[in-house]
Amino acid sequence: MGSKVGYWALSYSAGAFVIPLVAGYVYVDLGWRWCFWITAIGFVAMAATLLFGLEETLYPRSYNTPQNAQPLESNAASLTEIYSQGTEAACLDPSIQLKTYWKTHPLHSWGVNPNKSWHDLFLHPYQLALFPPVLWAGVFTGVSICWWAAIFTTESQFFTGPPYHWSGEKVGLTNVPALIGSILGTLFAGNVSDWFIIVAARRNNGIREPEHRLILLAVTAIITSGGLVMYGKGVEVGIHWTCPVFGMGLMAFGFTASSIIGETYILDSYRAVAPESLVLINIFRNLIGMTFVFTIQPWLIHSGYGNAYIQMMVMGLVAHLTVIPMMIWGKRLRAMTAGRYLRMVEASGIPREFA
């Protein structure tokens, strides 16, 4: 599960560092207005691809087992005999016509879930705010994404001024370590965490708990803290550029990995309502991140670069300390919300065995 969430997260975390890297050259060669023109062109191209190039995958799914399914004959000679009986040529019904382009690429999906109104579908994710693990994951990933904003809103300000006085291209190139850090953070929170929970399950009598994945957040706490201090304090004292730029890479590793682990923890806990969970987590993350963008400049002016980033480090450590209660009482909290969770699952038309 972690690797799959990681690949999804990589598309927006690593991609967010590629754009500023290219934007530095666009700014110098074409002017700052073209940064926005190219972005607008990209949005139009993606919207056209989404509307006219991707097939509709949303449809009412049936979870009921066919009643006419026949059990295997108990007196079958062997599995080979059973398999050989199933290799007969299948009959195709020529009366079934292929769907037209507009049926496979509809611009709307009316009537997909006739049992629920749009109002109910809109409010469905917000019901998960009553689940303490989901609420914790939303706030935790929101705090983690603040370090993303701490890079994007300050890197140009830091490196174009003294003592660096860099051009737009050089400022854009500072995103290379952050890009590498986000890729490594994705691998850590995805592939490494998937391997880690298997090892933890073996030591837990073969029982895998979602809380096992949270242990790895101890690593992101240390790495993110180091990156924040290296970036903020390094710029304040005017140390060699390798220190703050390397700190950007550590920050990118930390907030990418911690966000993925927090999201995957919820998907492990409430997999039947995974889409709704991600919607609510993204709402918390974007609200907290947006608030941070508007507060970071007054924060820097009031406290100074170095002190502000040390305070951010403390803020990040406090957020990571909340992992300890989740590891201790997370299973109990999931048990407390099991009844409400099953009611939500059944209301969605999903049988309990798929929860």
PDB file of N, CA and C in Angstrom, residues 197-198 200-202 204-212:
ATOM      1  N   ILE A 197       6.821  -3.032   7.700  1.00  0.00           N
ATOM      2  CA  ILE A 197       5.637  -3.543   8.395  1.00  0.00           C
ATOM      3  C   ILE A 197       5.543  -5.067   8.277  1.00  0.00           C
ATOM      4  N   ILE A 198       6.132  -5.634   7.228  1.00  0.00           N
ATOM      5  CA  ILE A 198       6.172  -7.098   7.130  1.00  0.00           C
ATOM      6  C   ILE A 198       7.080  -7.663   8.209  1.00  0.00           C
ATOM      7  N   ALA A 200       7.825  -6.154  11.032  1.00  0.00           N
ATOM      8  CA  ALA A 200       7.162  -5.916  12.317  1.00  0.00           C
ATOM      9  C   ALA A 200       6.048  -6.922  12.564  1.00  0.00           C
ATOM     10  N   ALA A 201       5.339  -7.311  11.508  1.00  0.00           N
ATOM     11  CA  ALA A 201       4.263  -8.293  11.665  1.00  0.00           C
ATOM     12  C   ALA A 201       4.816  -9.655  12.064  1.00  0.00           C
ATOM     13  N   ARG A 202       5.962 -10.030  11.537  1.00  0.00           N
ATOM     14  CA  ARG A 202       6.572 -11.308  11.902  1.00  0.00           C
ATOM     15  C   ARG A 202       6.920 -11.344  13.383  1.00  0.00           C
ATOM     16  N   ASN A 204       5.257  -9.787  15.575  1.00  0.00           N
ATOM     17  CA  ASN A 204       3.994  -9.605  16.297  1.00  0.00           C
ATOM     18  C   ASN A 204       3.076 -10.799  16.053  1.00  0.00           C
ATOM     19  N   ASN A 205       3.675 -11.980  16.020  1.00  0.00           N
ATOM     20  CA  ASN A 205       2.925 -13.228  15.813  1.00  0.00           C
ATOM     21  C   ASN A 205       2.147 -13.239  14.499  1.00  0.00           C
ATOM     22  N   GLY A 206       2.728 -12.594  13.486  1.00  0.00           N
ATOM     23  CA  GLY A 206       2.107 -12.598  12.171  1.00  0.00           C
ATOM     24  C   GLY A 206       0.950 -11.639  12.007  1.00  0.00           C
ATOM     25  N   ILE A 207       0.723 -10.764  12.978  1.00  0.00           N
ATOM     26  CA  ILE A 207      -0.392  -9.811  12.918  1.00  0.00           C
ATOM     27  C   ILE A 207       0.156  -8.443  12.524  1.00  0.00           C
ATOM     28  N   ARG A 208      -0.354  -7.899  11.440  1.00  0.00           N
ATOM     29  CA  ARG A 208       0.097  -6.590  10.962  1.00  0.00           C
ATOM     30  C   ARG A 208      -0.848  -5.507  11.467  1.00  0.00           C
ATOM     31  N   GLU A 209      -0.292  -4.518  12.103  1.00  0.00           N
ATOM     32  CA  GLU A 209      -1.062  -3.395  12.619  1.00  0.00           C
ATOM     33  C   GLU A 209      -0.691  -2.132  11.841  1.00  0.00           C
ATOM     34  N   PRO A 210      -1.663  -1.274  11.525  1.00  0.00           N
ATOM     35  CA  PRO A 210      -1.339  -0.025  10.830  1.00  0.00           C
ATOM     36  C   PRO A 210      -0.351   0.844  11.594  1.00  0.00           C
ATOM     37  N   GLU A 211      -0.368   0.751  12.929  1.00  0.00           N
ATOM     38  CA  GLU A 211       0.535   1.582  13.743  1.00  0.00           C
ATOM     39  C   GLU A 211       1.997   1.212  13.568  1.00  0.00           C
ATOM     40  N   HIS A 212       2.289   0.031  13.043  1.00  0.00           N
ATOM     41  CA  HIS A 212       3.685  -0.353  12.828  1.00  0.00           C
ATOM     42  C   HIS A 212       4.384   0.629  11.892  1.00  0.00           C
TER      43      HIS A 212
END
